[in-house]
Short mmCIF file of C-alpha atoms and ligand atoms in Angstrom, two decimals:
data_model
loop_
_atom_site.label_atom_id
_atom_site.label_comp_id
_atom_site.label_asym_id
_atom_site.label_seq_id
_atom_site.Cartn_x
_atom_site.Cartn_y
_atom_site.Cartn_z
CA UNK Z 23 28.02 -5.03 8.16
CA UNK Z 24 24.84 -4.03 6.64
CA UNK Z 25 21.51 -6.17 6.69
CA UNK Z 26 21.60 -6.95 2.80
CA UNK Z 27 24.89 -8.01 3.36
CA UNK Z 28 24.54 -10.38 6.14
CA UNK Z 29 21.37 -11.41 3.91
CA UNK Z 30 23.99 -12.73 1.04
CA UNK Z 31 25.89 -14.66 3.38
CA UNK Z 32 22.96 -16.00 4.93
CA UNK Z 33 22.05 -17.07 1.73
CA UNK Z 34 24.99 -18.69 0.71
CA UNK Z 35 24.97 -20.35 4.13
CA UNK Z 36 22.01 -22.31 3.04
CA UNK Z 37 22.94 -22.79 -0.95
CA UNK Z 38 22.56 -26.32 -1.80
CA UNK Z 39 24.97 -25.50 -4.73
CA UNK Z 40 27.35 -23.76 -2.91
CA UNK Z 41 29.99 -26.65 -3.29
CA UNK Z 42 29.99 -26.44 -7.28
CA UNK Z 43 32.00 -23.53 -6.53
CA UNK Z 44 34.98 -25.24 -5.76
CA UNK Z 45 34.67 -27.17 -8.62
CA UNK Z 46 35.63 -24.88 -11.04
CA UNK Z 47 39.05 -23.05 -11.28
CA UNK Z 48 39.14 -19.95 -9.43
CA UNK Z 49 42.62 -18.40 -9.75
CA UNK Z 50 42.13 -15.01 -7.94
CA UNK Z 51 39.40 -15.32 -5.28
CA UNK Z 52 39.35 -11.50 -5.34
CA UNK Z 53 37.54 -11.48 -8.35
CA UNK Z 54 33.74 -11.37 -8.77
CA UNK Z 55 32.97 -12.69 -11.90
CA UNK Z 56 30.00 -11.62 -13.82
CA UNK Z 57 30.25 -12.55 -17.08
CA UNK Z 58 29.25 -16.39 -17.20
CA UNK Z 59 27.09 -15.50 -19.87
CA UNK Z 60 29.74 -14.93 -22.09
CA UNK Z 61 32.26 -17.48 -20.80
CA UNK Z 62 31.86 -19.59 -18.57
CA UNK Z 63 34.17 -20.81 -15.68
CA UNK Z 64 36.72 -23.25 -16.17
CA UNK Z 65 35.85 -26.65 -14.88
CA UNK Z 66 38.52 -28.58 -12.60
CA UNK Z 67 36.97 -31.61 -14.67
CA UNK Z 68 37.71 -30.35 -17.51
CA UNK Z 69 41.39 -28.67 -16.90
CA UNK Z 70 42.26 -32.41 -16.11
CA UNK Z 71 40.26 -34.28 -18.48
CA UNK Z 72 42.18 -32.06 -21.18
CA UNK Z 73 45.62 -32.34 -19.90
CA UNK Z 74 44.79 -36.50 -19.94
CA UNK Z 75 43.56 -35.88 -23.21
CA UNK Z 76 46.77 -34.22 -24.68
CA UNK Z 77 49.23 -36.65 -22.73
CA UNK Z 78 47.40 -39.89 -23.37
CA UNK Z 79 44.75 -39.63 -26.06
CA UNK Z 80 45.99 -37.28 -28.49
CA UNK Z 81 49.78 -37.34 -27.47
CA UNK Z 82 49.69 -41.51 -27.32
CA UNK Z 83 46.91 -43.17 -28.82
CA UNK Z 84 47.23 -41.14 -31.88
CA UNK Z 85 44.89 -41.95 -35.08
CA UNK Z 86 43.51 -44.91 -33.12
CA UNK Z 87 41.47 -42.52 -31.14
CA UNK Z 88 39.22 -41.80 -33.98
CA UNK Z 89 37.65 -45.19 -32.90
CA UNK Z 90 36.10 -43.48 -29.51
CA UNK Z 91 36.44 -39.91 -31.10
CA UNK Z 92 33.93 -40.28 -33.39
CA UNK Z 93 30.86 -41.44 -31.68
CA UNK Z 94 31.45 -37.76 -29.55
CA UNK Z 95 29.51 -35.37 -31.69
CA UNK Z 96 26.36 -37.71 -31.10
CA UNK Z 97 26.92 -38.70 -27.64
CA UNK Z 98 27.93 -35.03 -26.21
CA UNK Z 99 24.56 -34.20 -28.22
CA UNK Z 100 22.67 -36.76 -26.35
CA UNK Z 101 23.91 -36.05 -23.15
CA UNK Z 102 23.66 -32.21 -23.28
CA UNK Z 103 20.14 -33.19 -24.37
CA UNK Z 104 19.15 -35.30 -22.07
CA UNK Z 105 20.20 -33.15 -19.18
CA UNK Z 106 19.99 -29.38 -20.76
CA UNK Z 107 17.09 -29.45 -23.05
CA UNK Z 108 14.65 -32.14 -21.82
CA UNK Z 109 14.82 -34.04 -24.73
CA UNK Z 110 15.31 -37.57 -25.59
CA UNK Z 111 18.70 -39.76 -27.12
CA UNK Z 112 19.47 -39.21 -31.31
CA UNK Z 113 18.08 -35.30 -31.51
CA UNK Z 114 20.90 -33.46 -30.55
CA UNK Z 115 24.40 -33.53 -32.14
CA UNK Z 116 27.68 -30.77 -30.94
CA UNK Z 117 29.39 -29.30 -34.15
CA UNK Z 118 30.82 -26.66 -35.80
CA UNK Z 119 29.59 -22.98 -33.99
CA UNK Z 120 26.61 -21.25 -33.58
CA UNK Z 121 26.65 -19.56 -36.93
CA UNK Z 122 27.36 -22.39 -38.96
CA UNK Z 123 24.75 -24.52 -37.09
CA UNK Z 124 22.13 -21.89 -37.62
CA UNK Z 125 23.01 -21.40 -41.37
CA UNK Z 126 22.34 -25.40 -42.06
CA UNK Z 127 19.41 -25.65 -40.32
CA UNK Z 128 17.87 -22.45 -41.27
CA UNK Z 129 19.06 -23.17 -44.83
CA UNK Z 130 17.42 -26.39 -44.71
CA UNK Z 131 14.12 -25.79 -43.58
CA UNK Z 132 13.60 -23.09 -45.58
CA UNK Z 133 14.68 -25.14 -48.81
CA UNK Z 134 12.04 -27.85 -47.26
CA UNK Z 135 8.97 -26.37 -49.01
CA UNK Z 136 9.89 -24.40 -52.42
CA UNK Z 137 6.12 -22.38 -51.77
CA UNK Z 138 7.48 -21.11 -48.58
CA UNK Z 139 10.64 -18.68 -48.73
CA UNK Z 140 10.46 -15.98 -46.34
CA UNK Z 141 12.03 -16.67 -43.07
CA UNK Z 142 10.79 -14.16 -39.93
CA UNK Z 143 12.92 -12.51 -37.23
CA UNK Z 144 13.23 -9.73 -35.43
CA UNK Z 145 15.47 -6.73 -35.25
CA UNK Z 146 16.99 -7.46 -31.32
CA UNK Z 147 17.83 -11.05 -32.36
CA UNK Z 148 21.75 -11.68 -31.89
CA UNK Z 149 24.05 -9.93 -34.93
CA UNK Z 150 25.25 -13.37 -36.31
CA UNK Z 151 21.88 -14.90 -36.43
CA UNK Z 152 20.11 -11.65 -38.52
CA UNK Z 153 23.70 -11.81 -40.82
CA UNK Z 154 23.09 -15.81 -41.64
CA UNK Z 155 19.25 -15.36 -41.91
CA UNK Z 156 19.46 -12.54 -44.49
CA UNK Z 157 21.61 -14.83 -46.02
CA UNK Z 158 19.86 -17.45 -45.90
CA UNK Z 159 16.86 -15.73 -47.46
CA UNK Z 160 18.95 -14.62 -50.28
CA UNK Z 161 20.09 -17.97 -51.05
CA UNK Z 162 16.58 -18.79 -51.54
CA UNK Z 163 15.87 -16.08 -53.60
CA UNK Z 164 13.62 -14.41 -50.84
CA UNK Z 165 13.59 -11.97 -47.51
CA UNK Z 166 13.49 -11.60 -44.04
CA UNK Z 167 10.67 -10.28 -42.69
CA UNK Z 168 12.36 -8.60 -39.61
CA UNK Z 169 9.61 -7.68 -37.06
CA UNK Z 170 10.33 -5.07 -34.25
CA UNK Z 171 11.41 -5.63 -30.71
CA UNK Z 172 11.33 -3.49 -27.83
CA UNK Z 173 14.78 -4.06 -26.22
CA UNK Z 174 13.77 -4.21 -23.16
CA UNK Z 175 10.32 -6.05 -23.38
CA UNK Z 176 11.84 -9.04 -25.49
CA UNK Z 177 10.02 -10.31 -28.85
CA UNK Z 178 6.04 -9.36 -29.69
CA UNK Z 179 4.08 -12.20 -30.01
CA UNK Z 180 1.41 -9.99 -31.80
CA UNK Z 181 4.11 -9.09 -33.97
CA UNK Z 182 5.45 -12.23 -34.78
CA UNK Z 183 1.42 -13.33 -35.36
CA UNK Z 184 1.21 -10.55 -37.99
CA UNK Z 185 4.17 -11.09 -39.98
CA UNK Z 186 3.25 -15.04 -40.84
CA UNK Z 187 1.44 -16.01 -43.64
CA UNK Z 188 1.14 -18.66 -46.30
CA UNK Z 189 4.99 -17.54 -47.87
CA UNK Z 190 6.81 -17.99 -44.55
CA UNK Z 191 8.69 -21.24 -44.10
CA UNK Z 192 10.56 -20.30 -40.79
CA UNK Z 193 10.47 -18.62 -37.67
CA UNK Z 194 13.77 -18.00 -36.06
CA UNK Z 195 14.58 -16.19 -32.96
CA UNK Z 196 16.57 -16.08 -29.73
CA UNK Z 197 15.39 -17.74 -26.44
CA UNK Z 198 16.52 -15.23 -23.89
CA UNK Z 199 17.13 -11.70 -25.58
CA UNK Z 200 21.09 -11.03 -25.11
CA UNK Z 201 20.28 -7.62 -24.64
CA UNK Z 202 17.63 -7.26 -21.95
CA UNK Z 203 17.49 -11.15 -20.49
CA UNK Z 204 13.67 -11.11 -21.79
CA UNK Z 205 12.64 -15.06 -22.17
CA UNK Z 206 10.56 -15.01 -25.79
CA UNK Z 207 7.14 -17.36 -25.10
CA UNK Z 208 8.36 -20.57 -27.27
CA UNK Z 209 4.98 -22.59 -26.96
CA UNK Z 210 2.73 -19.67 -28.00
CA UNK Z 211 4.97 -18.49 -31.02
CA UNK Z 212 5.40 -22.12 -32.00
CA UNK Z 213 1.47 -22.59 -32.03
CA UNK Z 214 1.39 -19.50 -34.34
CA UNK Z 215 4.51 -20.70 -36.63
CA UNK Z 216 2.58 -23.97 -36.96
CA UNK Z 217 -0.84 -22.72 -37.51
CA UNK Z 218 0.83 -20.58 -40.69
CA UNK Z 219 2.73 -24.05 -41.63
CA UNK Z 220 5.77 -22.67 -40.85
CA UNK Z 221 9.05 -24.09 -38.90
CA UNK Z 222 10.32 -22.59 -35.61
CA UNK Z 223 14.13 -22.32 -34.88
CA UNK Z 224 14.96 -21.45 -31.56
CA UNK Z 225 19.13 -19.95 -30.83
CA UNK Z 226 18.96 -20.72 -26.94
CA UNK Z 227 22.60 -19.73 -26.75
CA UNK Z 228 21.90 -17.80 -23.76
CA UNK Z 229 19.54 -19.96 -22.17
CA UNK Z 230 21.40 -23.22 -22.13
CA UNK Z 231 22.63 -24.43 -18.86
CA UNK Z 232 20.72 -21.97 -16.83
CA UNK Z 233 17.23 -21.73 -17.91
CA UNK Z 234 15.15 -24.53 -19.08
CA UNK Z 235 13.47 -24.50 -22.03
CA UNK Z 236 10.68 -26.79 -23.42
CA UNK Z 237 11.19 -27.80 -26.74
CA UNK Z 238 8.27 -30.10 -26.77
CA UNK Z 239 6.38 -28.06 -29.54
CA UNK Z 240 9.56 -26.70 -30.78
CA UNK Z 241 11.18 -28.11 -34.30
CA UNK Z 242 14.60 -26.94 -34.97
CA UNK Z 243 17.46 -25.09 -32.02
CA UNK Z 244 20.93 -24.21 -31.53
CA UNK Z 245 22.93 -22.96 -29.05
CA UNK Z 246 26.53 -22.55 -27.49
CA UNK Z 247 28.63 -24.15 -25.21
CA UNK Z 248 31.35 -21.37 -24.32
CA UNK Z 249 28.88 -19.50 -21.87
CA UNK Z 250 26.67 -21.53 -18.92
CA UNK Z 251 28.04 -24.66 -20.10
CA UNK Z 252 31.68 -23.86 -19.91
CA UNK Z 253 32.81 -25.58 -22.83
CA UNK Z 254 35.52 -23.28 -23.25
CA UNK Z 255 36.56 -20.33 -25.76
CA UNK Z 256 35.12 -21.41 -29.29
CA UNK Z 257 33.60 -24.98 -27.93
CA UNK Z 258 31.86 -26.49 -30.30
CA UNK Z 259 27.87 -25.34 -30.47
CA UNK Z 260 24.76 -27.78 -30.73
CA UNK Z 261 21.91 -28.10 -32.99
CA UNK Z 262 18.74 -29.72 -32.06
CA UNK Z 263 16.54 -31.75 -34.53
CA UNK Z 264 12.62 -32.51 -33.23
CA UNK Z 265 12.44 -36.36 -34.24
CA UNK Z 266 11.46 -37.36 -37.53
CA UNK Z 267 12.01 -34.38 -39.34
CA UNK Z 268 15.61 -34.66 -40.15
CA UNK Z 269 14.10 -37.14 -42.87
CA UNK Z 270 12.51 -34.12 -44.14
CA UNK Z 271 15.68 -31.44 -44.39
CA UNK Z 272 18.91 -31.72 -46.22
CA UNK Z 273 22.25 -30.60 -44.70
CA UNK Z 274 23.31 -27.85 -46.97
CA UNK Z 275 26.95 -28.40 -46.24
CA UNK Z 276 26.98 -31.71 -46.47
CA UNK Z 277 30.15 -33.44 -45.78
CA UNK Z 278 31.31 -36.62 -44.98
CA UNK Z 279 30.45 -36.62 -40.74
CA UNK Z 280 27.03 -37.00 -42.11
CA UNK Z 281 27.14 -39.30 -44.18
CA UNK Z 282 25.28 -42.69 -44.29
CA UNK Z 283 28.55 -44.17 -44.71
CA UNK Z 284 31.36 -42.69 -43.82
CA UNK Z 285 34.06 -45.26 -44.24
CA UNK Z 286 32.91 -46.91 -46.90
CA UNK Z 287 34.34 -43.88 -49.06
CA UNK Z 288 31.37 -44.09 -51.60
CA UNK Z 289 31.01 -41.74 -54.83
CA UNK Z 290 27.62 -40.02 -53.93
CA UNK Z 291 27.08 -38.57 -50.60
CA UNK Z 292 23.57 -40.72 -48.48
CA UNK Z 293 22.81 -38.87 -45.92
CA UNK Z 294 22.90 -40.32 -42.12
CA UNK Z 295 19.70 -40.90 -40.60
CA UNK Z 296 18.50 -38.32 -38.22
CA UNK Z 297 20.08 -35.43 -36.93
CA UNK Z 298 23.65 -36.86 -37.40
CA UNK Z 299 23.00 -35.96 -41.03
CA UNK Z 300 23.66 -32.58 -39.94
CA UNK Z 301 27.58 -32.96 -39.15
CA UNK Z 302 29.81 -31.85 -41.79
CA UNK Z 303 33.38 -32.02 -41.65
CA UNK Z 304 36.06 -33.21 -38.60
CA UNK Z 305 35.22 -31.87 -35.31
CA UNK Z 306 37.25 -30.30 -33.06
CA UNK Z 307 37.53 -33.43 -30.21
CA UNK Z 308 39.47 -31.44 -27.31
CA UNK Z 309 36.72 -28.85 -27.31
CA UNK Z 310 33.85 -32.12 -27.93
CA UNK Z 311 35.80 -33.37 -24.03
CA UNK Z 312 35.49 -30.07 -22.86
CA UNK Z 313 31.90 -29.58 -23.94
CA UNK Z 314 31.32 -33.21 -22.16
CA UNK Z 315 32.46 -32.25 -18.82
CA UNK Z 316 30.91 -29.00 -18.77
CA UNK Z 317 27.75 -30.93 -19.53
CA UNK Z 318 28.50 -33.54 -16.81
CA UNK Z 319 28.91 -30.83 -14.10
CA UNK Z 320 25.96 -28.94 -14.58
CA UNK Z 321 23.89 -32.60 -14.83
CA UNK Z 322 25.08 -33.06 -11.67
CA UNK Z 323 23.66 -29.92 -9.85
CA UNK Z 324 21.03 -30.08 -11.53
CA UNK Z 325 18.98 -27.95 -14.14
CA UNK Z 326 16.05 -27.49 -12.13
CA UNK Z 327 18.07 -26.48 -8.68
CA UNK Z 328 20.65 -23.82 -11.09
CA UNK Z 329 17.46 -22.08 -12.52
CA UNK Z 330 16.44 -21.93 -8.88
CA UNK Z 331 19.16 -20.41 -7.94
CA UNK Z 332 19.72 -17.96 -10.67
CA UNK Z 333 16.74 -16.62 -9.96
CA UNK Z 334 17.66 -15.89 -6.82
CA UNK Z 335 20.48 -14.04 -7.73
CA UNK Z 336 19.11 -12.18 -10.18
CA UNK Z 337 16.04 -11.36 -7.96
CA UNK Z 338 18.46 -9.91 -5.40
CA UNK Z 339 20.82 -8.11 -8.11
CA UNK Z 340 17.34 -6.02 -9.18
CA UNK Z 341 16.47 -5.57 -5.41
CA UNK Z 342 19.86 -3.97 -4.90
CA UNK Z 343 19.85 -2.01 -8.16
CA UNK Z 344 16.41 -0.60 -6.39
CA UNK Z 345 17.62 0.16 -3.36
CA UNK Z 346 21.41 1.62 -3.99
CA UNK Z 347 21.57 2.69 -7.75
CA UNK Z 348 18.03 3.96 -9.07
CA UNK Z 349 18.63 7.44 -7.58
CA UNK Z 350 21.95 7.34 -9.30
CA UNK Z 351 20.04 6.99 -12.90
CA UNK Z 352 20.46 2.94 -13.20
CA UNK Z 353 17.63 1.34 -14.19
CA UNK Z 354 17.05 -1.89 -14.69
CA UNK Z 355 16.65 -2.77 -18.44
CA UNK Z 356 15.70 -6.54 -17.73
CA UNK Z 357 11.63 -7.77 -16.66
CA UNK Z 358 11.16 -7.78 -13.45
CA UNK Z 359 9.09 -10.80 -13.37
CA UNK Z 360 11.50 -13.79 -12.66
CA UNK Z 361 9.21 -15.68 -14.87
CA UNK Z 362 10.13 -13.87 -17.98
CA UNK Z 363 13.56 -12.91 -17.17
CA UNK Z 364 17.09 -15.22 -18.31
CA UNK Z 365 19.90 -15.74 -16.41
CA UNK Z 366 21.33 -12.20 -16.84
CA UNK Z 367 20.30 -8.62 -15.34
CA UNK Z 368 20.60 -5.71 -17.63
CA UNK Z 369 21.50 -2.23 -16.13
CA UNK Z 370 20.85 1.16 -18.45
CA UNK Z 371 23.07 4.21 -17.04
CA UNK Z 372 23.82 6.73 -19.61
CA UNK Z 373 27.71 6.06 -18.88
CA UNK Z 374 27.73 2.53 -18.91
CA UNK Z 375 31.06 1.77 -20.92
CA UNK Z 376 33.02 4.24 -18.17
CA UNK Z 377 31.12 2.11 -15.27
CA UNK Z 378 31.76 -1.50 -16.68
CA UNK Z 379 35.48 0.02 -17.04
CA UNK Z 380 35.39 1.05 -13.42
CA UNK Z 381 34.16 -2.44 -12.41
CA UNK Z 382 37.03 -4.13 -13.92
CA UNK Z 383 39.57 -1.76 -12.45
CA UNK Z 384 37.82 -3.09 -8.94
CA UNK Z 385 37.88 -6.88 -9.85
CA UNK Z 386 34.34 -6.90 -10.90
CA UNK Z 387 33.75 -8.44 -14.27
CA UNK Z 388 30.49 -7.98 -16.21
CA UNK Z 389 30.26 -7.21 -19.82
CA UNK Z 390 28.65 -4.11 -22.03
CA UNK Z 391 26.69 -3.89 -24.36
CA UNK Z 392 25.54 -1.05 -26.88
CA UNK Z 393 23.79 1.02 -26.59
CA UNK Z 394 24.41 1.69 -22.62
CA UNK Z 395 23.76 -1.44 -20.69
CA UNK Z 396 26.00 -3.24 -17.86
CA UNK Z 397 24.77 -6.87 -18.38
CA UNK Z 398 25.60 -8.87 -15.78
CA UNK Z 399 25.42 -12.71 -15.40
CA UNK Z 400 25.44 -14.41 -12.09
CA UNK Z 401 25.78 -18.29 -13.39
CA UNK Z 402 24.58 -19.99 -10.77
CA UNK Z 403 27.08 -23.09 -10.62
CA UNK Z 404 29.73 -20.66 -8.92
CA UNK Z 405 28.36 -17.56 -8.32
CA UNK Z 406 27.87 -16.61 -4.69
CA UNK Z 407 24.97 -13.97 -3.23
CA UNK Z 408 28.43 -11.86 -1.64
CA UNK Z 409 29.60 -11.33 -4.66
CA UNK Z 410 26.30 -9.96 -6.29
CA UNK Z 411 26.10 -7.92 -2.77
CA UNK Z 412 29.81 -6.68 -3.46
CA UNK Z 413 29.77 -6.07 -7.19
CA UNK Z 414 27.05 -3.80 -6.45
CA UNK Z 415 28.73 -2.00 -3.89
CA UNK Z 416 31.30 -1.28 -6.01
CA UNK Z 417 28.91 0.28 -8.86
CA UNK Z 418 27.43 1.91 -6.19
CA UNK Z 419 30.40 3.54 -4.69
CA UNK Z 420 31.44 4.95 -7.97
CA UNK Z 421 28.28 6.37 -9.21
CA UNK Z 422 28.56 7.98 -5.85
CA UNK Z 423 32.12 9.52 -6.18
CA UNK Z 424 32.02 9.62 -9.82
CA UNK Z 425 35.45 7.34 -10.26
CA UNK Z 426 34.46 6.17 -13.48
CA UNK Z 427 34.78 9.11 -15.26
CA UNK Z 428 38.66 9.12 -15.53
CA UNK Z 429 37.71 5.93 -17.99
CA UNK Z 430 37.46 7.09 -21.54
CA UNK Z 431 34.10 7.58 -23.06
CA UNK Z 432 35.57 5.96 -26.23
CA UNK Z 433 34.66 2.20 -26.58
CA UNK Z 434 37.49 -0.68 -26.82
CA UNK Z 435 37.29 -3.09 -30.00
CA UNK Z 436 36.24 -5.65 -27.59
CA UNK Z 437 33.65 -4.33 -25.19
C1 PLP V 520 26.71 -16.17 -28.07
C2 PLP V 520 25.69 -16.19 -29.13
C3 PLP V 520 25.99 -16.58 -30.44
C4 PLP V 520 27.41 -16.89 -30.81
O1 PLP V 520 27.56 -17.50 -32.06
P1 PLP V 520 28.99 -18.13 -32.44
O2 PLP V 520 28.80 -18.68 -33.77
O3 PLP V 520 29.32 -19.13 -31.38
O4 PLP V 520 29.99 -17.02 -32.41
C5 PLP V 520 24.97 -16.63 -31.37
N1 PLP V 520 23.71 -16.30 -31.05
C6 PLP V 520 23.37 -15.90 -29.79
C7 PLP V 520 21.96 -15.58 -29.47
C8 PLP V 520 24.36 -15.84 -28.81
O5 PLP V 520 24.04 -15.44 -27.58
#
């Protein structure tokens, strides 16, 4: 056995988290699964809170459930808060997805000011989130003002300084940069935003559950629960109000969720105090349960011990990379300061999409993503150092006898 590998054992011998493994569903322990990032593990909580919840809520309480149901979108949001983003009860509600969360609060606070239109992002922010922003800006009869990003450096904050000015009424960007794993510097942007009396909104859909972010000086964020949290395929996202300025924003899909009233079946719509205002329609309660228990398991190891421990598997994933796979032309596309780096490690190799094929072929799992990165996200709940040590093994051993070239060049409609 080599030293590095003895290392990863040694390593997992002495990981505090190491039990959270078996406590989510692990069907074939052959696998090495690298793609938390993108969706998460399936909870044992949550397999059985959801078969109870077909059998006896859904299957036998029928529409009397609605009476505990309906407090979920708040109280999910207050618990994911309290234990994912630092922040107190009443801020937080879990609705709709990403997208649609983004497009109400980004409509919203740039409808806030009618002097202010132009809402700033840059050009490595997530697809969805530049699609709703233009969008967004058009509804308001304005633009984006899309600043540039190096991919692998993560957002400019002298670029971000240079596009405000007295027309912009938002900033909106991504936490940790899907592409790279490059954390953007929230506190310093947001002292910009507000100096140019603008509003920041944060998408920390790749941050949540695995690196802690400080929304103290922060006003408006969303994020998903499919990924670290392990809500599930298509769980319901969040959206984060700072407190008292949902007073200040209108939900521009209103709908009856967030309403002052709800029951009460009145002719004009009041909105809900707070953030609640910022439900809409029915939401999907087997994926609110999920969402609950994937909140409740990471609450119980811990958001201070997981970031811990991602960043010691990401610190030895880069280490590897070093030693086995830079003379094989990988290089590592992610910063190599900890400090500034996500939960994922990004890995540039000219034939990426043939390599990540490979992988799979060996029972390693990590994702792709254009234009030629390997991204690959050890979530920390259940991933152990032997399986970074072994995934890399197996990149290494076929960059070495070239077995990934009988993969087709051609990319697959999912990648
Ligand atoms: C995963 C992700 C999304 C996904 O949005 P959906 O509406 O859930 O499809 C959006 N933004 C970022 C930054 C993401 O990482």
């Amino acid at each position: 056995m080599t030293d590095l590998r003895q290392r990863a054992l040694d390593l997992d011998a002495a990981d505090e988290l190491a039990p959270f493994r078996g406590r989510v569903v692990i069907t074939d322990p052959d696998v090495r699964y690298l793609d938390g990032n993108s969706l998460g593990r399936l909870p044992v909580a949550t397999r059985d809170r959801l078969r109870t919840f077909v059998d006896e809520e859904w299957g036998g309480d029928l529409v009397e459930g609605w009476s505990r149901w309906i407090e979920l979108p708040a109280s999910v949001g207050d618990e994911l808060g309290a234990a994912l983003l630092g922040v107190g009860t009443g801020q937080t509600v879990v609705c709709d997805s990403v997208t649609v969360n983004l497009h109400k609060l980004a409509l919203a606070a740039v409808r806030r000011d009618p002097a202010r239109t132009v809402v700033v992002t840059d050009d490595d922010n997530f697809p969805t989130d530049r699609f709703v922003l233009e969008e967004v800006a058009r509804l308001a009869g304005s633009e984006v003002r899309v600043v540039h990003t190096d991919i692998d450096e993560g957002v400019s904050v002298d670029a971000v300084r240079a596009a405000l000015g007295p027309d912009v009424a938002l900033v909106s960007l991504s936490h940790t940069a899907y592409r790279s794993g490059a954390l953007a510097p929230v506190a310093e942007i947001d002292r910009l935003a507000h100096e140019a009396g603008a509003l920041t909104l944060w998408d920390l859909s790749h941050s949540v559950g695995s690196v802690p972010v400080d929304l103290s000086t922060a006003d408006l964020a969303v994020g998903c629960t499919y990924k670290y949290v392990n809500g599930g395929p298509g769980a319901p996202a969040f959206l984060w109000v700072r407190p008292g300025l949902a007073e200040e924003l209108r939900n521009p899909v209103p709908g009856w969720f967030g309403s002052a009233s709800q029951f009460a079946m009145d002719a004009a719509y009041t909105p809900a105090p707070g953030v609640r205002r910022f439900l809409t329609g029915t939401p999907p309660v087997s994926g609110l349960v999920a969402v609950e228990e994937g909140v409740r398991l990471l609450a119980d190891a811990g958001l201070s011990r997981l970031r811990a421990k991602s960043v010691a598997l990401t610190s030895y994933l880069v280490e590897l990379a070093d030693a086995w796979l830079a003379d094989h032309g990988v290089r590592v596309a992610s910063p190599r300061d900890p400090v500034r780096r996500g939960g994922h490690v990004v890995l540039e190799h000219p034939e990426a999409w043939q390599l990540a094929q490979e992988l799979r072929a060996r029972k390693v799992l990590p994702d792709f993503r254009e234009p030629d990165r390997i991204r690959l996200g050890p979530a920390p709940l259940y991933t152990r150092f032997v399986d970074v040590h072994d995934a890399m093994a197996e990149l290494r051993d076929a960059l070495v006898t070239g077995s990934h070239l009988r993969h087709p060049a051609a990319r697959a409609v999912v990648t």
